[in-house]
Coordinates of C-alpha atoms in Angstrom, one line a residue:
X1 CA -19.2 38.6 -8.7
X2 CA -16.7 41.2 -9.5
X3 CA -17.0 42.9 -6.1
X4 CA -16.1 39.7 -4.3
X5 CA -12.5 39.8 -5.5
X6 CA -10.7 40.5 -2.2
X7 CA -7.0 41.3 -2.6
X8 CA -3.6 40.6 -4.2
X9 CA -3.0 37.0 -3.2
X10 CA -1.2 34.1 -4.7
X11 CA -3.1 31.5 -6.7
X12 CA -2.3 27.9 -5.9
X13 CA 0.5 25.4 -6.4
X14 CA 0.1 21.9 -7.9
X15 CA 2.5 18.9 -8.0
X16 CA 2.2 15.5 -9.4
X17 CA 4.3 12.3 -9.6
X18 CA 3.9 9.1 -11.6
X19 CA 6.1 6.0 -11.4
X20 CA 8.1 6.7 -8.3
X21 CA 8.2 4.8 -5.0
X22 CA 7.1 6.9 -2.1
X23 CA 5.3 9.2 -4.5
X24 CA 3.4 10.9 -1.6
X25 CA 6.7 11.8 0.1
X26 CA 8.1 13.4 -3.1
X27 CA 4.8 15.3 -3.5
X28 CA 5.2 16.6 0.1
X29 CA 8.7 17.9 -0.7
X30 CA 7.5 19.5 -3.9
X31 CA 4.5 21.1 -2.2
X32 CA 6.8 22.5 0.5
X33 CA 8.8 24.3 -2.1
X34 CA 5.5 25.7 -3.6
X35 CA 4.2 26.8 -0.2
X36 CA 4.6 30.5 -1.2
X37 CA 1.8 29.9 -3.7
X38 CA -0.9 29.1 -1.1
X39 CA -1.1 29.0 2.7
X40 CA -4.8 28.3 3.4
X41 CA -4.9 24.6 2.9
X42 CA -3.0 21.6 1.5
X43 CA -3.6 18.0 0.5
X44 CA -2.3 14.9 -1.3
X45 CA -4.0 12.1 -3.1
X46 CA -2.0 8.9 -4.0
X47 CA -2.6 5.8 -6.0
X48 CA -1.3 2.3 -5.6
X49 CA -2.7 1.2 -9.0
X50 CA -5.9 -0.2 -7.4
X51 CA -7.4 2.7 -5.4
X52 CA -6.8 6.3 -4.4
X53 CA -5.9 7.6 -0.9
X54 CA -6.5 11.1 0.3
X55 CA -5.4 13.4 3.1
X56 CA -6.1 17.2 3.2
X57 CA -6.9 19.9 5.7
X58 CA -6.7 23.7 6.2
X59 CA -3.4 25.4 7.1
X60 CA 0.2 25.1 6.1
X61 CA 1.5 21.9 4.6
X62 CA 3.6 21.1 7.7
X63 CA 0.5 21.5 9.9
X64 CA -1.7 19.4 7.6
X65 CA 0.9 16.6 7.8
X66 CA 2.1 17.1 11.3
X67 CA 1.3 13.5 12.0
X68 CA 3.8 11.3 10.0
X69 CA 1.2 8.6 9.8
X70 CA -1.0 10.7 7.6
X71 CA 1.7 10.8 4.9
X72 CA 2.6 7.1 5.4
X73 CA -0.9 6.0 4.6
X74 CA -0.8 7.6 1.2
X75 CA 0.8 4.6 -0.5
X76 CA 1.6 4.0 -4.1
X77 CA 3.8 5.1 -7.0
X78 CA 1.6 8.0 -8.1
X79 CA 0.3 11.1 -6.3
X80 CA -0.9 14.7 -6.9
X81 CA -0.9 17.5 -4.3
X82 CA -2.1 21.0 -3.9
X83 CA -1.4 24.1 -1.8
X84 CA -4.3 26.5 -1.7
X85 CA -5.0 30.2 -1.7
X86 CA -8.6 30.4 -2.6
X87 CA -9.4 32.7 -5.6
X88 CA -12.9 31.3 -5.5
X89 CA -14.8 29.5 -2.7
X90 CA -14.6 30.0 1.0
X91 CA -11.8 28.7 3.2
X92 CA -13.4 25.5 4.4
X93 CA -12.3 21.9 4.4
X94 CA -14.7 21.2 1.5
X95 CA -12.7 23.5 -0.7
X96 CA -9.3 22.1 0.1
X97 CA -7.8 20.2 -2.8
X98 CA -7.1 17.7 -4.3
X99 CA -10.7 16.8 -4.6
X100 CA -11.4 13.0 -4.6
X101 CA -14.5 11.8 -6.5
X102 CA -15.8 8.2 -6.2
X103 CA -17.6 6.8 -9.2
X104 CA -18.8 3.3 -10.1
X105 CA -16.4 3.1 -13.0
X106 CA -13.3 4.5 -11.2
X107 CA -12.2 7.2 -8.8
X108 CA -10.8 10.6 -9.9
X109 CA -8.7 13.1 -8.0
X110 CA -8.5 16.7 -9.2
X111 CA -6.3 19.7 -8.4
X112 CA -6.5 23.1 -10.0
X113 CA -4.4 26.3 -10.1
X114 CA -6.2 29.3 -11.6
X115 CA -9.7 30.8 -11.9
X116 CA -12.6 30.0 -14.3
X117 CA -14.2 33.2 -15.7
X118 CA -17.4 31.4 -16.7
X119 CA -17.8 29.3 -13.5
X120 CA -21.0 31.0 -12.4
X121 CA -22.8 30.3 -15.7
X122 CA -21.5 26.8 -16.0
X123 CA -22.5 26.0 -12.4
X124 CA -26.0 27.3 -13.0
X125 CA -26.4 25.2 -16.1
X126 CA -25.0 22.1 -14.5
X127 CA -27.3 22.4 -11.4
X128 CA -30.3 22.8 -13.7
X129 CA -29.3 19.5 -15.2
X130 CA -29.2 17.8 -11.8
X131 CA -25.5 18.3 -10.7
X132 CA -25.0 18.5 -6.9
X133 CA -21.9 20.4 -5.8
X134 CA -20.0 19.4 -2.7
X135 CA -17.9 22.6 -2.6
X136 CA -18.2 26.2 -3.8
X137 CA -14.9 26.1 -5.6
X138 CA -14.9 26.5 -9.4
X139 CA -12.6 23.5 -9.7
X140 CA -15.4 21.0 -9.1
X141 CA -17.1 22.2 -12.3
X142 CA -14.7 20.2 -14.6
X143 CA -15.7 16.9 -13.1
X144 CA -19.4 17.5 -13.5
X145 CA -18.8 18.5 -17.2
X146 CA -16.9 15.3 -17.7
X147 CA -19.5 13.1 -16.1
X148 CA -22.3 14.5 -18.2
X149 CA -20.6 13.1 -21.3
X150 CA -21.4 9.4 -20.7
X151 CA -21.4 8.5 -24.4
X152 CA -17.6 9.3 -24.6
X153 CA -14.5 7.7 -23.3
X154 CA -12.8 9.6 -20.5
X155 CA -10.1 11.4 -22.5
X156 CA -12.6 12.6 -25.2
X157 CA -15.0 13.8 -22.5
X158 CA -12.1 15.6 -20.8
X159 CA -11.1 17.3 -24.0
X160 CA -14.6 18.5 -24.7
X161 CA -15.0 19.7 -21.1
X162 CA -11.7 21.6 -21.2
X163 CA -13.0 23.6 -24.2
X164 CA -16.1 24.6 -22.2
X165 CA -14.3 26.1 -19.2
X166 CA -12.8 29.5 -19.7
X167 CA -10.1 31.6 -17.9
X168 CA -6.9 30.4 -16.3
X169 CA -6.4 26.8 -15.4
X170 CA -3.6 24.3 -14.8
X171 CA -5.4 21.0 -13.9
X172 CA -3.9 17.8 -12.5
X173 CA -6.1 14.7 -12.6
X174 CA -5.2 11.4 -11.0
X175 CA -6.8 8.0 -11.8
X176 CA -5.7 4.7 -10.4
X177 CA -3.5 4.0 -13.4
X178 CA -2.6 7.4 -14.9
X179 CA -1.8 11.1 -14.3
X180 CA -3.2 13.8 -16.6
X181 CA -2.3 17.5 -16.8
X182 CA -4.0 20.3 -18.8
X183 CA -3.1 23.9 -19.3
X184 CA -5.5 26.7 -20.5
X185 CA -5.2 28.0 -24.1
X186 CA -3.3 31.0 -23.0
X187 CA -1.0 29.4 -20.5
X188 CA -1.7 32.0 -17.8
X189 CA -0.3 29.9 -15.0
X190 CA 3.0 28.1 -15.3
X191 CA 3.2 24.3 -15.5
X192 CA 6.3 22.2 -16.1
X193 CA 7.3 18.6 -16.7
X194 CA 10.3 16.9 -15.1
X195 CA 11.8 13.5 -14.8
X196 CA 13.3 11.6 -11.9
X197 CA 14.9 8.4 -13.0
X198 CA 11.9 6.6 -14.7
X199 CA 9.3 8.7 -13.0
X200 CA 7.6 11.8 -14.4
X201 CA 6.8 15.0 -12.4
X202 CA 4.4 17.8 -13.2
X203 CA 4.6 21.0 -11.1
X204 CA 3.7 24.6 -11.0
X205 CA 7.3 25.8 -10.9
X206 CA 10.8 24.3 -11.7
X207 CA 11.9 25.0 -8.1
X208 CA 9.8 22.1 -7.1
X209 CA 11.7 19.9 -9.5
X210 CA 15.0 21.0 -8.1
X211 CA 14.2 20.1 -4.5
X212 CA 13.6 16.4 -5.4
X213 CA 16.5 16.2 -7.8
X214 CA 14.3 15.9 -10.9
X215 CA 15.5 17.1 -14.4
X216 CA 13.5 19.7 -16.2
X217 CA 12.0 18.3 -19.4
X218 CA 9.8 21.0 -20.8
X219 CA 7.1 23.6 -20.1
X220 CA 3.5 22.6 -20.7
X221 CA 2.3 24.7 -23.5
X222 CA -1.1 26.4 -23.9
X223 CA -3.9 24.0 -24.8
X224 CA -1.9 20.9 -24.1
X225 CA -3.1 17.7 -22.5
X226 CA -0.3 15.6 -20.9
X227 CA -1.1 11.9 -20.2
X228 CA 1.3 9.8 -18.1
X229 CA 0.8 6.1 -17.6
X230 CA 2.7 2.8 -17.6
X231 CA 3.7 3.4 -21.2
X232 CA 5.3 6.7 -20.5
X233 CA 4.4 10.3 -21.4
X234 CA 2.1 11.3 -24.2
X235 CA 1.6 14.9 -25.3
X236 CA -1.8 15.7 -26.8
X237 CA -3.9 18.8 -27.0
X238 CA -7.6 19.7 -26.4
X239 CA -7.5 22.8 -28.6
X240 CA -5.2 24.4 -31.2
X241 CA -6.8 27.8 -30.7
X242 CA -4.0 29.0 -28.4
X243 CA -2.1 32.2 -27.7
X244 CA 0.7 32.3 -25.1
X245 CA -0.1 35.0 -22.5
X246 CA 1.8 34.1 -19.3
X247 CA 0.8 36.1 -16.2
X248 CA 3.4 38.8 -15.9
X249 CA 2.9 38.9 -12.2
X250 CA 4.5 35.5 -12.0
X251 CA 7.8 37.1 -13.0
X252 CA 7.2 40.3 -11.0
X253 CA 6.1 38.7 -7.7
X254 CA 4.5 35.3 -7.4
X255 CA 7.1 32.8 -8.6
X256 CA 10.3 31.9 -6.6
X257 CA 13.4 33.7 -7.9
X258 CA 15.1 30.3 -8.6
X259 CA 12.2 29.1 -10.9
X260 CA 12.5 29.2 -14.7
X261 CA 9.3 30.0 -16.6
X262 CA 9.3 29.5 -20.4
X263 CA 13.1 29.7 -20.5
X264 CA 13.4 32.8 -18.3
X265 CA 14.9 32.6 -14.8
X266 CA 12.7 34.7 -12.6
X267 CA 15.7 36.2 -10.7
X268 CA 17.2 37.4 -14.0
X269 CA 14.0 38.9 -15.1
X270 CA 13.5 40.8 -11.9
X271 CA 17.1 42.0 -11.9
X272 CA 16.6 43.4 -15.4
X273 CA 13.4 45.1 -14.3
X274 CA 15.5 46.9 -11.7
X275 CA 18.2 47.9 -14.2
X276 CA 15.6 49.3 -16.6
X277 CA 13.8 51.1 -13.8
X278 CA 17.1 52.8 -12.8
X279 CA 17.5 54.0 -16.4
X280 CA 13.9 55.2 -16.7
X281 CA 13.8 56.8 -13.2
X282 CA 17.2 57.6 -11.7
X283 CA 17.4 59.2 -8.3
X284 CA 19.7 62.1 -7.8
X285 CA 22.0 62.2 -4.8
X286 CA 20.8 59.0 -3.2
X287 CA 23.1 57.3 -0.7
X288 CA 22.0 53.7 -1.2
X289 CA 19.4 51.3 -2.6
X290 CA 17.5 48.8 -0.5
X291 CA 14.9 46.2 -1.5
X292 CA 11.7 45.0 0.2
X293 CA 12.3 41.4 1.3
X294 CA 11.9 39.0 -0.3
X295 CA 10.4 39.3 -3.8
X296 CA 12.0 42.7 -4.5
X297 CA 15.6 41.9 -3.7
X298 CA 16.5 40.9 -7.2
X299 CA 15.1 44.1 -8.7
X300 CA 16.7 46.2 -6.0
X301 CA 20.1 44.7 -6.8
X302 CA 19.6 45.4 -10.5
X303 CA 18.6 49.0 -9.8
X304 CA 21.7 49.6 -7.6
X305 CA 23.9 48.1 -10.2
X306 CA 22.6 50.3 -13.0
X307 CA 22.5 53.4 -10.8
X308 CA 26.0 52.9 -9.5
X309 CA 24.8 53.0 -5.9
X310 CA 25.6 50.8 -2.9
X311 CA 23.1 48.0 -2.3
X312 CA 22.4 47.7 1.4
X313 CA 20.2 45.6 3.7
X314 CA 18.0 48.3 5.2
X315 CA 15.0 46.2 5.9
X316 CA 14.8 42.9 7.8
X317 CA 11.9 40.4 7.3
X318 CA 10.7 38.1 10.0
X319 CA 10.7 34.5 8.7
X320 CA 7.9 33.5 11.0
X321 CA 4.9 35.5 9.7
X322 CA 2.7 34.9 6.7
X323 CA 2.4 37.5 3.9
X324 CA 0.5 40.5 5.1
X325 CA -2.0 40.7 2.2
X326 CA -3.6 37.5 3.5
X327 CA -5.0 39.3 6.5
X328 CA -8.7 40.0 6.1
X329 CA -9.0 43.5 7.4
X330 CA -7.0 46.7 6.9
X331 CA -6.1 47.1 10.5
X332 CA -4.7 43.5 10.7
X333 CA -2.8 44.1 7.4
X334 CA -1.2 47.2 8.9
X335 CA -0.3 45.4 12.1
X336 CA 1.1 42.5 10.0
X337 CA 3.4 44.8 8.1
X338 CA 4.9 46.0 11.4
X339 CA 5.4 42.5 12.5
X340 CA 6.9 41.4 9.2
X341 CA 9.4 44.1 8.5
X342 CA 11.8 46.2 10.6
X343 CA 14.3 48.9 9.5
X344 CA 18.0 48.6 10.2
X345 CA 18.6 52.0 11.9
X346 CA 22.4 51.7 11.7
X347 CA 22.1 51.5 7.9
X348 CA 19.4 54.0 7.0
X349 CA 19.8 56.7 9.7
X350 CA 20.8 60.1 8.2
X351 CA 20.7 58.7 4.6
X352 CA 18.8 59.3 1.4
X353 CA 17.2 56.0 0.5
X354 CA 16.0 54.5 -2.7
X355 CA 13.6 51.7 -1.7
X356 CA 12.7 49.2 -4.5
X357 CA 9.5 47.2 -4.3
X358 CA 7.7 44.9 -6.8
X359 CA 4.3 46.5 -6.9
X360 CA 1.7 48.7 -5.1
X361 CA -1.8 47.4 -4.7
X362 CA -3.7 49.1 -1.9
X363 CA -0.6 51.1 -0.7
X364 CA -0.9 49.7 2.8
X365 CA 2.6 48.1 2.8
X366 CA 4.3 51.0 0.9
X367 CA 3.0 53.5 3.4
X368 CA 4.1 51.4 6.4
X369 CA 7.6 50.9 4.8
X370 CA 8.1 54.6 4.2
X371 CA 7.1 55.3 7.8
X372 CA 9.4 52.5 9.1
X373 CA 12.4 54.1 7.3
X374 CA 11.6 57.6 8.4
X375 CA 11.2 56.4 12.0
X376 CA 14.6 54.8 11.7
X377 CA 16.1 58.1 10.7
X378 CA 16.1 58.1 6.9
X379 CA 16.4 61.7 5.6
X380 CA 14.7 61.0 2.3
X381 CA 12.7 58.0 1.0
X382 CA 12.4 57.6 -2.8
X383 CA 10.2 54.7 -3.8
X384 CA 10.8 52.9 -7.1
X385 CA 8.4 50.1 -8.3
X386 CA 9.7 47.4 -10.6
X387 CA 6.4 47.0 -12.4
X388 CA 3.8 49.4 -13.9
X389 CA 0.9 50.9 -11.9
X390 CA -1.5 48.2 -11.0
X391 CA -4.8 49.6 -12.3
X392 CA -7.0 46.7 -13.3
X393 CA -8.1 43.4 -11.7
X394 CA -7.0 39.9 -12.7
X395 CA -9.5 37.3 -13.5
X396 CA -7.2 34.3 -14.3
X397 CA -6.1 33.1 -10.9
X398 CA -4.9 36.0 -8.7
X399 CA -7.3 37.3 -6.1
X400 CA -7.0 41.1 -6.8
X401 CA -8.8 44.0 -5.2
X402 CA -11.8 45.5 -6.8
X403 CA -10.8 48.5 -8.9
X404 CA -12.1 50.8 -6.2
X405 CA -9.4 49.5 -3.9
X406 CA -6.5 49.7 -6.3
X407 CA -4.5 52.8 -5.4
X408 CA -3.3 53.3 -9.0
X409 CA -6.8 53.1 -10.4
X410 CA -7.9 56.1 -8.3
X411 CA -4.9 58.3 -8.0
X412 CA -2.2 59.8 -10.2
X413 CA 1.4 58.9 -9.4
X414 CA 1.9 62.2 -7.7
X415 CA -1.2 61.6 -5.5
X416 CA 0.0 58.1 -4.7
X417 CA 3.3 59.5 -3.6
X418 CA 1.6 61.8 -1.2
X419 CA -0.6 58.9 0.1
X420 CA 2.4 56.7 0.9
X421 CA 4.4 59.6 2.2
X422 CA 7.5 59.2 0.0
X423 CA 9.7 62.0 -1.3
X424 CA 9.3 60.6 -4.9
X425 CA 7.6 57.6 -6.5
X426 CA 8.1 56.2 -10.0
X427 CA 7.1 53.0 -11.8
X428 CA 8.6 50.8 -14.5
X429 CA 6.9 51.2 -17.9
X430 CA 5.0 48.4 -19.6
X431 CA 7.4 48.4 -22.4
X432 CA 10.4 47.9 -20.1
X433 CA 8.6 45.1 -18.2
X434 CA 8.1 43.2 -21.4
X435 CA 11.7 43.8 -22.4
X436 CA 13.0 42.7 -19.0
X437 CA 11.2 39.4 -19.2
X438 CA 11.8 38.7 -22.9
X439 CA 10.4 35.2 -23.3
X440 CA 12.4 33.4 -26.0
X441 CA 10.6 32.9 -29.3
X442 CA 7.5 34.8 -28.1
X443 CA 7.8 37.7 -30.5
X444 CA 4.9 36.4 -32.5
X445 CA 2.6 36.9 -29.6
X446 CA 1.1 40.2 -28.3
X447 CA 3.2 41.7 -25.5
X448 CA 5.9 39.1 -25.9
X449 CA 3.7 36.3 -24.7
X450 CA 2.7 38.0 -21.5
X451 CA -0.5 39.2 -19.9
X452 CA -0.1 42.8 -18.9
X453 CA -3.9 43.5 -18.5
X454 CA -3.4 44.5 -14.9
X455 CA -1.5 47.5 -16.1
X456 CA -3.3 48.5 -19.4
X457 CA -6.8 46.9 -19.1
X458 CA -6.4 45.0 -22.3
X459 CA -7.5 41.5 -21.4
X460 CA -6.4 38.7 -23.8
X461 CA -9.8 36.8 -23.5
X462 CA -13.4 37.7 -22.9
X463 CA -14.3 38.1 -19.2
X464 CA -17.5 36.1 -19.4
X465 CA -19.3 36.2 -16.0
X466 CA -17.1 39.2 -14.9
X467 CA -17.8 41.3 -17.9
X468 CA -20.9 43.2 -16.8
X469 CA -19.6 43.9 -13.3
X470 CA -16.2 45.0 -14.7
X471 CA -17.7 47.5 -17.1
X472 CA -20.0 48.8 -14.4
X473 CA -17.0 49.4 -12.2
X474 CA -15.2 51.3 -14.9
X475 CA -18.3 53.5 -15.4
X476 CA -18.5 54.2 -11.7
X477 CA -14.8 55.0 -11.6
X478 CA -15.1 57.5 -14.5
X479 CA -18.1 59.1 -12.8
X480 CA -16.2 59.6 -9.5
X481 CA -13.3 61.1 -11.3
X482 CA -15.6 63.6 -13.1
X483 CA -17.3 64.5 -9.9
X484 CA -13.9 65.2 -8.3

């Protein structure tokens, strides 16, 4: 349901290896690099060519594999792994991936990054036909769709099933003798292919290739089906009805700055966002620019460069606390901000500060940051946001607040400025966001091959199960504004 979307959180991270000795250890290193994409649970399934082996649990990757024996038992030259932040399903062991399914004709492991927008309808249909679900994650739906097609070979059944699921998905499937990857027809979530000697790697981000010394081969394109087995890599597709629409929040916030998505280095895109933000919204008589660690540092350096202002380290982030939006209550989120960040009094005291952040969702973090800086003696605090106002939910794999919780959906920029307590507040325009990212050869696609629906409400696909609730929320929002 629409009102079950909880807050701005990362999606998930997937990593797969085929044809490498100690594949599970390589998968562990890759997942460790992708830990920023999910902190609720982690798991790995490996194959020795005869059978599949699994270990998974809730918590951070290092905690899940705190006993070295758990990793050692995952033998074989192929493996897939997953780090989870649940966009659907509760945080229970049953929902931790990769899932492992045992069938008379062969076992299958499955990992998924994204969110299916027609999951509720599909699950209802499958259950009516006798399917029994072991989890309440939408990921499991794909396996049930495949198994219903008993008159087809596996790849044909998979292709047909992939056309039935809608929304955002990057799937990894592991059988005893092959690794398969699939990306949704819009490529909402990033997925890349690498090569390490004779082994092939599939991962959510290129930073996971770098950590194991793999060479980048190519991005997986929308609608593609990648099959890797003893004969090498085969590129197929399950649909030709595709339109590139990469999630713009990958560049704004989610991806690591050293990752490259469709030819664009994330750090470079964020720095350009900062430069364009400075041109659109300069700040008069400011003494310095500081960024909110860590995802905003690139944009802050770009802003300082374009504005001709010193770039200073005015905020320090503790490296030993998880991101604050994961906390389940407002009180815990506010306490988490105080634990996570501290102001450097010797830098900001008596100064007029430009603070650059990547986004404002509820406004909790922004309000606390402004207060931290004022308490440390800042004379003025001017907030600049390196993305447009976040007004609309995402349904493709980011757990975003209901529209009623989104600060920008309920307040003007001036009102938001008063809520967070800043002296001024400005946002990057949608046009400048698209320009800053500039995916090569994406001019033929709307919005330069990006999804910017969170900012303008124009979704690139139907919303399916979410449609009625979303329209109802818009009507309620309009009514509240009229009453005010």
